[in-house]
Amino acid sequence: AVGLGAAAIVATNASLAIWSVAGLETASFALLLTLFALRMESELKARAAGDSALPISAFLFFLCWASRPEAPAYGLYIVVRRFMAGERPPLGRADLHWLLVAGLPIAAYEVFGLAYFGGLLPATHTAGIHFAGVLVTAKLGGGSSFFGGNFSRFLGTRFLFGQGPLFSALWIAGALGVVTGLRRIPAAAWTMSVAGLVFIAYAFTDWMHRYRFFVPPLPFLAIACAFGIERLAGLVTRQSGAA
């Protein structure tokens, strides 16, 4: 039920549908993040069973890194799954191989970026434009605005409350279920969701329509939301057979 619910939430999301055909790297980055998490879970499961697995997830993480500037935030998932999970194996050769497969191309990519562009972040992030006497970045609203700006401009607020009451109710119910639920949410769901939401809070707003910053973490947010709704449904049905 959770898997079907999460798939339905993602498949019926207008933002994902629009950015799947609207160009840019939004949908491909979401795909790479999903493949990376799936592959890493598979590799960890193989290692727990005493089998070996090629570190394909490491190369997929490099592709994520090369696709979007917020990709390093999703390294939180790597740390949690590898070093904080209950079934974690001891450090060994497989970890070194993973770091080499991910780290060497990432280092080469960053050296090239620094030499070619003169900086590690996109020019639209660091270079600003003057508008009404105020220096603003070309594409992001700026994290500092989160504390001093108009909260109605916040991308998270508009995503949650700007798409109708049923949309808001779905996500609020899922969040309540996650907070009150006793069932363990998969690490991939909450860590990737947190990483995406941290970047959304930092970006604050976006100059493009349809909430593209929500698309990459959307599959993981949907898993957490579906778990939360299942939890609430369980609470209701146990207390009222009619409900």
PDB file of C-alpha atoms in Angstrom:
ATOM      1  CA  ALA A   1       0.000   0.000   0.000  1.00  0.00           C
ATOM      2  CA  VAL A   2       2.806   2.422   0.837  1.00  0.00           C
ATOM      3  CA  GLY A   3       4.612   1.703  -2.425  1.00  0.00           C
ATOM      4  CA  LEU A   4       1.473   2.168  -4.510  1.00  0.00           C
ATOM      5  CA  GLY A   5       0.551   5.313  -2.590  1.00  0.00           C
ATOM      6  CA  ALA A   6       3.970   6.855  -3.064  1.00  0.00           C
ATOM      7  CA  ALA A   7       3.956   6.000  -6.772  1.00  0.00           C
ATOM      8  CA  ALA A   8       0.516   7.581  -7.172  1.00  0.00           C
ATOM      9  CA  ILE A   9       1.614  10.769  -5.370  1.00  0.00           C
ATOM     10  CA  VAL A  10       4.601  11.105  -7.693  1.00  0.00           C
ATOM     11  CA  ALA A  11       2.828  10.076 -10.908  1.00  0.00           C
ATOM     12  CA  THR A  12      -0.024  12.542 -10.406  1.00  0.00           C
ATOM     13  CA  ASN A  13       2.168  15.486  -9.403  1.00  0.00           C
ATOM     14  CA  ALA A  14       1.878  18.307 -11.922  1.00  0.00           C
ATOM     15  CA  SER A  15       5.392  19.596 -11.257  1.00  0.00           C
ATOM     16  CA  LEU A  16       7.006  16.288 -12.192  1.00  0.00           C
ATOM     17  CA  ALA A  17       4.801  15.965 -15.281  1.00  0.00           C
ATOM     18  CA  ILE A  18       5.685  19.452 -16.498  1.00  0.00           C
ATOM     19  CA  TRP A  19       9.418  19.215 -15.896  1.00  0.00           C
ATOM     20  CA  SER A  20       9.588  15.796 -17.528  1.00  0.00           C
ATOM     21  CA  VAL A  21       8.943  17.506 -20.868  1.00  0.00           C
ATOM     22  CA  ALA A  22      10.080  21.085 -20.172  1.00  0.00           C
ATOM     23  CA  GLY A  23      13.788  20.547 -20.619  1.00  0.00           C
ATOM     24  CA  LEU A  24      16.579  21.411 -18.185  1.00  0.00           C
ATOM     25  CA  GLU A  25      18.070  18.830 -15.846  1.00  0.00           C
ATOM     26  CA  THR A  26      15.270  18.664 -13.282  1.00  0.00           C
ATOM     27  CA  ALA A  27      13.744  15.313 -14.221  1.00  0.00           C
ATOM     28  CA  SER A  28      17.067  13.665 -15.056  1.00  0.00           C
ATOM     29  CA  PHE A  29      18.472  14.734 -11.672  1.00  0.00           C
ATOM     30  CA  ALA A  30      15.432  13.209  -9.954  1.00  0.00           C
ATOM     31  CA  LEU A  31      16.019   9.990 -11.903  1.00  0.00           C
ATOM     32  CA  LEU A  32      19.706   9.886 -10.969  1.00  0.00           C
ATOM     33  CA  LEU A  33      18.929  10.433  -7.272  1.00  0.00           C
ATOM     34  CA  THR A  34      16.370   7.622  -7.343  1.00  0.00           C
ATOM     35  CA  LEU A  35      18.704   5.210  -9.151  1.00  0.00           C
ATOM     36  CA  PHE A  36      21.528   6.128  -6.766  1.00  0.00           C
ATOM     37  CA  ALA A  37      19.437   5.378  -3.682  1.00  0.00           C
ATOM     38  CA  LEU A  38      18.056   2.129  -5.126  1.00  0.00           C
ATOM     39  CA  ARG A  39      21.514   0.911  -6.094  1.00  0.00           C
ATOM     40  CA  MET A  40      23.086   1.830  -2.762  1.00  0.00           C
ATOM     41  CA  GLU A  41      20.353  -0.040  -0.883  1.00  0.00           C
ATOM     42  CA  SER A  42      21.033  -3.054  -3.096  1.00  0.00           C
ATOM     43  CA  GLU A  43      24.777  -2.868  -2.465  1.00  0.00           C
ATOM     44  CA  LEU A  44      24.318  -2.548   1.298  1.00  0.00           C
ATOM     45  CA  LYS A  45      21.967  -5.533   1.299  1.00  0.00           C
ATOM     46  CA  ALA A  46      24.515  -7.590  -0.652  1.00  0.00           C
ATOM     47  CA  ARG A  47      27.303  -6.643   1.757  1.00  0.00           C
ATOM     48  CA  ALA A  48      25.143  -7.540   4.750  1.00  0.00           C
ATOM     49  CA  ALA A  49      24.645 -10.987   3.190  1.00  0.00           C
ATOM     50  CA  GLY A  50      28.398 -11.388   2.730  1.00  0.00           C
ATOM     51  CA  ASP A  51      28.347 -10.880  -1.038  1.00  0.00           C
ATOM     52  CA  SER A  52      30.310  -8.393  -3.112  1.00  0.00           C
ATOM     53  CA  ALA A  53      28.752  -5.746  -5.318  1.00  0.00           C
ATOM     54  CA  LEU A  54      30.260  -3.309  -7.776  1.00  0.00           C
ATOM     55  CA  PRO A  55      30.126   0.276  -6.415  1.00  0.00           C
ATOM     56  CA  ILE A  56      27.834   1.480  -9.175  1.00  0.00           C
ATOM     57  CA  SER A  57      26.087   3.744  -6.668  1.00  0.00           C
ATOM     58  CA  ALA A  58      29.336   5.683  -6.290  1.00  0.00           C
ATOM     59  CA  PHE A  59      29.404   6.517  -9.999  1.00  0.00           C
ATOM     60  CA  LEU A  60      25.708   7.406  -9.910  1.00  0.00           C
ATOM     61  CA  PHE A  61      26.436   9.796  -7.040  1.00  0.00           C
ATOM     62  CA  PHE A  62      29.135  11.437  -9.155  1.00  0.00           C
ATOM     63  CA  LEU A  63      26.590  11.902 -11.959  1.00  0.00           C
ATOM     64  CA  CYS A  64      24.260  13.532  -9.428  1.00  0.00           C
ATOM     65  CA  TRP A  65      27.115  15.758  -8.258  1.00  0.00           C
ATOM     66  CA  ALA A  66      27.810  16.858 -11.835  1.00  0.00           C
ATOM     67  CA  SER A  67      24.126  17.551 -12.538  1.00  0.00           C
ATOM     68  CA  ARG A  68      23.021  20.009  -9.848  1.00  0.00           C
ATOM     69  CA  PRO A  69      24.889  22.221  -7.324  1.00  0.00           C
ATOM     70  CA  GLU A  70      22.783  20.973  -4.384  1.00  0.00           C
ATOM     71  CA  ALA A  71      23.724  17.331  -5.013  1.00  0.00           C
ATOM     72  CA  PRO A  72      26.387  17.290  -2.212  1.00  0.00           C
ATOM     73  CA  ALA A  73      23.564  17.842   0.303  1.00  0.00           C
ATOM     74  CA  TYR A  74      22.307  14.369  -0.536  1.00  0.00           C
ATOM     75  CA  GLY A  75      25.550  12.990   0.871  1.00  0.00           C
ATOM     76  CA  LEU A  76      23.610  12.988   4.159  1.00  0.00           C
ATOM     77  CA  TYR A  77      21.985   9.787   2.936  1.00  0.00           C
ATOM     78  CA  ILE A  78      25.400   8.158   2.392  1.00  0.00           C
ATOM     79  CA  VAL A  79      26.540   9.022   5.909  1.00  0.00           C
ATOM     80  CA  VAL A  80      23.333   7.836   7.563  1.00  0.00           C
ATOM     81  CA  ARG A  81      23.071   4.576   5.660  1.00  0.00           C
ATOM     82  CA  ARG A  82      26.743   3.648   5.904  1.00  0.00           C
ATOM     83  CA  PHE A  83      27.735   4.834   9.351  1.00  0.00           C
ATOM     84  CA  MET A  84      24.533   5.155  11.398  1.00  0.00           C
ATOM     85  CA  ALA A  85      22.462   2.152  10.278  1.00  0.00           C
ATOM     86  CA  GLY A  86      22.044  -0.735  12.685  1.00  0.00           C
ATOM     87  CA  GLU A  87      23.334  -3.379  10.269  1.00  0.00           C
ATOM     88  CA  ARG A  88      26.437  -1.482   9.159  1.00  0.00           C
ATOM     89  CA  PRO A  89      29.454  -3.734   8.401  1.00  0.00           C
ATOM     90  CA  PRO A  90      32.970  -2.691   9.470  1.00  0.00           C
ATOM     91  CA  LEU A  91      34.996  -0.426   7.235  1.00  0.00           C
ATOM     92  CA  GLY A  92      36.888  -2.342   4.590  1.00  0.00           C
ATOM     93  CA  ARG A  93      38.177  -2.503   1.052  1.00  0.00           C
ATOM     94  CA  ALA A  94      34.709  -2.071  -0.407  1.00  0.00           C
ATOM     95  CA  ASP A  95      34.440   1.351   1.254  1.00  0.00           C
ATOM     96  CA  LEU A  96      37.783   2.399  -0.229  1.00  0.00           C
ATOM     97  CA  HIS A  97      36.640   1.292  -3.666  1.00  0.00           C
ATOM     98  CA  TRP A  98      33.421   3.282  -3.232  1.00  0.00           C
ATOM     99  CA  LEU A  99      35.297   6.428  -2.235  1.00  0.00           C
ATOM    100  CA  LEU A 100      37.693   6.093  -5.174  1.00  0.00           C
ATOM    101  CA  VAL A 101      34.928   5.523  -7.720  1.00  0.00           C
ATOM    102  CA  ALA A 102      33.013   8.552  -6.428  1.00  0.00           C
ATOM    103  CA  GLY A 103      35.863  10.771  -5.281  1.00  0.00           C
ATOM    104  CA  LEU A 104      38.246  10.672  -8.235  1.00  0.00           C
ATOM    105  CA  PRO A 105      35.781  11.886 -10.896  1.00  0.00           C
ATOM    106  CA  ILE A 106      34.284  14.395  -8.439  1.00  0.00           C
ATOM    107  CA  ALA A 107      37.756  15.825  -7.767  1.00  0.00           C
ATOM    108  CA  ALA A 108      38.518  16.003 -11.489  1.00  0.00           C
ATOM    109  CA  TYR A 109      35.149  17.641 -12.151  1.00  0.00           C
ATOM    110  CA  GLU A 110      35.726  20.300  -9.478  1.00  0.00           C
ATOM    111  CA  VAL A 111      39.261  21.039 -10.673  1.00  0.00           C
ATOM    112  CA  PHE A 112      37.960  21.486 -14.210  1.00  0.00           C
ATOM    113  CA  GLY A 113      35.106  23.696 -12.992  1.00  0.00           C
ATOM    114  CA  LEU A 114      37.455  25.873 -10.981  1.00  0.00           C
ATOM    115  CA  ALA A 115      39.871  26.226 -13.890  1.00  0.00           C
ATOM    116  CA  TYR A 116      37.209  26.848 -16.539  1.00  0.00           C
ATOM    117  CA  PHE A 117      34.637  28.937 -14.672  1.00  0.00           C
ATOM    118  CA  GLY A 118      36.831  30.441 -11.961  1.00  0.00           C
ATOM    119  CA  GLY A 119      34.527  29.201  -9.204  1.00  0.00           C
ATOM    120  CA  LEU A 120      32.912  26.102  -7.760  1.00  0.00           C
ATOM    121  CA  LEU A 121      29.319  27.377  -7.906  1.00  0.00           C
ATOM    122  CA  PRO A 122      27.282  28.464 -10.937  1.00  0.00           C
ATOM    123  CA  ALA A 123      27.596  32.087 -11.975  1.00  0.00           C
ATOM    124  CA  THR A 124      23.864  32.619 -11.454  1.00  0.00           C
ATOM    125  CA  HIS A 125      24.375  31.784  -7.791  1.00  0.00           C
ATOM    126  CA  THR A 126      27.347  34.035  -7.114  1.00  0.00           C
ATOM    127  CA  ALA A 127      26.735  36.827  -9.620  1.00  0.00           C
ATOM    128  CA  GLY A 128      23.863  39.148  -8.846  1.00  0.00           C
ATOM    129  CA  ILE A 129      21.734  41.707 -10.572  1.00  0.00           C
ATOM    130  CA  HIS A 130      20.543  45.045  -9.218  1.00  0.00           C
ATOM    131  CA  PHE A 131      16.784  45.443  -9.020  1.00  0.00           C
ATOM    132  CA  ALA A 132      15.210  48.500  -7.392  1.00  0.00           C
ATOM    133  CA  GLY A 133      18.492  49.252  -5.700  1.00  0.00           C
ATOM    134  CA  VAL A 134      18.762  45.780  -4.143  1.00  0.00           C
ATOM    135  CA  LEU A 135      21.335  43.170  -5.136  1.00  0.00           C
ATOM    136  CA  VAL A 136      19.622  39.837  -5.788  1.00  0.00           C
ATOM    137  CA  THR A 137      20.890  36.625  -7.307  1.00  0.00           C
ATOM    138  CA  ALA A 138      19.724  35.794 -10.784  1.00  0.00           C
ATOM    139  CA  LYS A 139      17.876  32.569  -9.939  1.00  0.00           C
ATOM    140  CA  LEU A 140      17.636  32.179  -6.175  1.00  0.00           C
ATOM    141  CA  GLY A 141      15.859  34.302  -3.615  1.00  0.00           C
ATOM    142  CA  GLY A 142      18.646  33.957  -1.063  1.00  0.00           C
ATOM    143  CA  GLY A 143      18.604  32.063   2.208  1.00  0.00           C
ATOM    144  CA  SER A 144      18.780  35.233   4.312  1.00  0.00           C
ATOM    145  CA  SER A 145      15.302  36.211   3.122  1.00  0.00           C
ATOM    146  CA  PHE A 146      13.866  33.256   5.041  1.00  0.00           C
ATOM    147  CA  PHE A 147      14.211  35.230   8.267  1.00  0.00           C
ATOM    148  CA  GLY A 148      13.527  38.762   7.114  1.00  0.00           C
ATOM    149  CA  GLY A 149      11.446  38.529   3.963  1.00  0.00           C
ATOM    150  CA  ASN A 150       7.819  37.955   3.124  1.00  0.00           C
ATOM    151  CA  PHE A 151       7.037  34.368   4.133  1.00  0.00           C
ATOM    152  CA  SER A 152       4.399  34.090   1.404  1.00  0.00           C
ATOM    153  CA  ARG A 153       7.238  34.167  -1.126  1.00  0.00           C
ATOM    154  CA  PHE A 154       8.789  31.051   0.356  1.00  0.00           C
ATOM    155  CA  LEU A 155       8.751  28.213  -2.176  1.00  0.00           C
ATOM    156  CA  GLY A 156       7.691  25.711   0.481  1.00  0.00           C
ATOM    157  CA  THR A 157       4.696  27.822   1.467  1.00  0.00           C
ATOM    158  CA  ARG A 158       3.570  28.254  -2.116  1.00  0.00           C
ATOM    159  CA  PHE A 159       4.066  24.551  -2.879  1.00  0.00           C
ATOM    160  CA  LEU A 160       1.989  23.481   0.111  1.00  0.00           C
ATOM    161  CA  PHE A 161      -0.796  26.059   0.083  1.00  0.00           C
ATOM    162  CA  GLY A 162      -0.851  27.260  -3.512  1.00  0.00           C
ATOM    163  CA  GLN A 163      -2.195  24.121  -5.172  1.00  0.00           C
ATOM    164  CA  GLY A 164      -5.599  23.706  -3.579  1.00  0.00           C
ATOM    165  CA  PRO A 165      -6.975  22.402  -0.256  1.00  0.00           C
ATOM    166  CA  LEU A 166      -6.881  18.699  -1.219  1.00  0.00           C
ATOM    167  CA  PHE A 167      -3.200  18.952  -2.113  1.00  0.00           C
ATOM    168  CA  SER A 168      -2.460  20.673   1.197  1.00  0.00           C
ATOM    169  CA  ALA A 169      -4.502  18.115   3.151  1.00  0.00           C
ATOM    170  CA  LEU A 170      -2.608  15.221   1.565  1.00  0.00           C
ATOM    171  CA  TRP A 171       0.823  16.486   2.566  1.00  0.00           C
ATOM    172  CA  ILE A 172      -0.226  17.788   5.990  1.00  0.00           C
ATOM    173  CA  ALA A 173      -1.829  14.427   6.796  1.00  0.00           C
ATOM    174  CA  GLY A 174       1.328  12.646   5.692  1.00  0.00           C
ATOM    175  CA  ALA A 175       3.500  14.906   7.833  1.00  0.00           C
ATOM    176  CA  LEU A 176       1.277  14.382  10.883  1.00  0.00           C
ATOM    177  CA  GLY A 177       1.435  10.641  10.375  1.00  0.00           C
ATOM    178  CA  VAL A 178       5.224  10.730  10.164  1.00  0.00           C
ATOM    179  CA  VAL A 179       5.489  12.802  13.346  1.00  0.00           C
ATOM    180  CA  THR A 180       3.038  10.713  15.360  1.00  0.00           C
ATOM    181  CA  GLY A 181       3.795   7.332  13.835  1.00  0.00           C
ATOM    182  CA  LEU A 182       5.806   4.632  15.530  1.00  0.00           C
ATOM    183  CA  ARG A 183       6.701   2.835  12.320  1.00  0.00           C
ATOM    184  CA  ARG A 184      10.248   3.406  11.119  1.00  0.00           C
ATOM    185  CA  ILE A 185      10.426   5.511   7.985  1.00  0.00           C
ATOM    186  CA  PRO A 186      13.063   4.174   5.537  1.00  0.00           C
ATOM    187  CA  ALA A 187      16.344   6.052   5.785  1.00  0.00           C
ATOM    188  CA  ALA A 188      16.287   6.787   2.065  1.00  0.00           C
ATOM    189  CA  ALA A 189      12.930   8.524   2.456  1.00  0.00           C
ATOM    190  CA  TRP A 190      13.715  10.869   5.318  1.00  0.00           C
ATOM    191  CA  THR A 191      17.392  11.601   4.598  1.00  0.00           C
ATOM    192  CA  MET A 192      16.840  12.448   0.929  1.00  0.00           C
ATOM    193  CA  SER A 193      13.752  14.458   1.874  1.00  0.00           C
ATOM    194  CA  VAL A 194      15.653  16.445   4.500  1.00  0.00           C
ATOM    195  CA  ALA A 195      18.482  17.158   2.044  1.00  0.00           C
ATOM    196  CA  GLY A 196      16.045  18.444  -0.563  1.00  0.00           C
ATOM    197  CA  LEU A 197      14.107  20.554   1.928  1.00  0.00           C
ATOM    198  CA  VAL A 198      17.299  22.111   3.300  1.00  0.00           C
ATOM    199  CA  PHE A 199      18.196  23.294  -0.195  1.00  0.00           C
ATOM    200  CA  ILE A 200      14.637  24.553  -0.779  1.00  0.00           C
ATOM    201  CA  ALA A 201      14.822  26.547   2.462  1.00  0.00           C
ATOM    202  CA  TYR A 202      18.184  27.965   1.395  1.00  0.00           C
ATOM    203  CA  ALA A 203      17.000  28.865  -2.122  1.00  0.00           C
ATOM    204  CA  PHE A 204      13.846  30.345  -0.557  1.00  0.00           C
ATOM    205  CA  THR A 205      12.138  31.020  -3.888  1.00  0.00           C
ATOM    206  CA  ASP A 206      12.605  30.298  -7.570  1.00  0.00           C
ATOM    207  CA  TRP A 207      12.273  32.368 -10.719  1.00  0.00           C
ATOM    208  CA  MET A 208      10.768  29.455 -12.669  1.00  0.00           C
ATOM    209  CA  HIS A 209       7.226  28.165 -12.331  1.00  0.00           C
ATOM    210  CA  ARG A 210       5.891  24.830 -11.090  1.00  0.00           C
ATOM    211  CA  TYR A 211       8.156  24.197  -8.101  1.00  0.00           C
ATOM    212  CA  ARG A 212      11.046  22.570  -9.941  1.00  0.00           C
ATOM    213  CA  PHE A 213      13.176  22.439  -6.774  1.00  0.00           C
ATOM    214  CA  PHE A 214      10.615  20.055  -5.267  1.00  0.00           C
ATOM    215  CA  VAL A 215      10.871  17.577  -8.145  1.00  0.00           C
ATOM    216  CA  PRO A 216      14.217  15.884  -7.292  1.00  0.00           C
ATOM    217  CA  PRO A 217      13.317  14.933  -3.687  1.00  0.00           C
ATOM    218  CA  LEU A 218       9.668  14.297  -4.630  1.00  0.00           C
ATOM    219  CA  PRO A 219       9.897  10.457  -4.814  1.00  0.00           C
ATOM    220  CA  PHE A 220      11.401  10.350  -1.325  1.00  0.00           C
ATOM    221  CA  LEU A 221       8.976  12.909   0.084  1.00  0.00           C
ATOM    222  CA  ALA A 222       6.168  10.776  -1.369  1.00  0.00           C
ATOM    223  CA  ILE A 223       7.418   7.648   0.414  1.00  0.00           C
ATOM    224  CA  ALA A 224       7.444   9.482   3.731  1.00  0.00           C
ATOM    225  CA  CYS A 225       4.012  10.970   3.016  1.00  0.00           C
ATOM    226  CA  ALA A 226       2.572   7.545   2.124  1.00  0.00           C
ATOM    227  CA  PHE A 227       3.992   6.024   5.312  1.00  0.00           C
ATOM    228  CA  GLY A 228       2.427   8.841   7.321  1.00  0.00           C
ATOM    229  CA  ILE A 229      -0.977   8.426   5.716  1.00  0.00           C
ATOM    230  CA  GLU A 230      -0.856   4.668   6.293  1.00  0.00           C
ATOM    231  CA  ARG A 231      -0.077   5.356   9.943  1.00  0.00           C
ATOM    232  CA  LEU A 232      -3.039   7.724  10.293  1.00  0.00           C
ATOM    233  CA  ALA A 233      -5.322   5.250   8.513  1.00  0.00           C
ATOM    234  CA  GLY A 234      -4.257   2.561  10.958  1.00  0.00           C
ATOM    235  CA  LEU A 235      -5.018   4.781  13.926  1.00  0.00           C
ATOM    236  CA  VAL A 236      -8.471   5.671  12.582  1.00  0.00           C
ATOM    237  CA  THR A 237      -9.513   2.136  11.638  1.00  0.00           C
ATOM    238  CA  ARG A 238      -8.423   0.711  14.971  1.00  0.00           C
ATOM    239  CA  GLN A 239     -10.573   3.243  16.811  1.00  0.00           C
ATOM    240  CA  SER A 240     -13.636   3.149  14.580  1.00  0.00           C
ATOM    241  CA  GLY A 241     -14.739   0.244  12.442  1.00  0.00           C
ATOM    242  CA  ALA A 242     -17.164   2.471  10.553  1.00  0.00           C
ATOM    243  CA  ALA A 243     -14.377   4.880   9.636  1.00  0.00           C
TER     244      ALA A 243
END
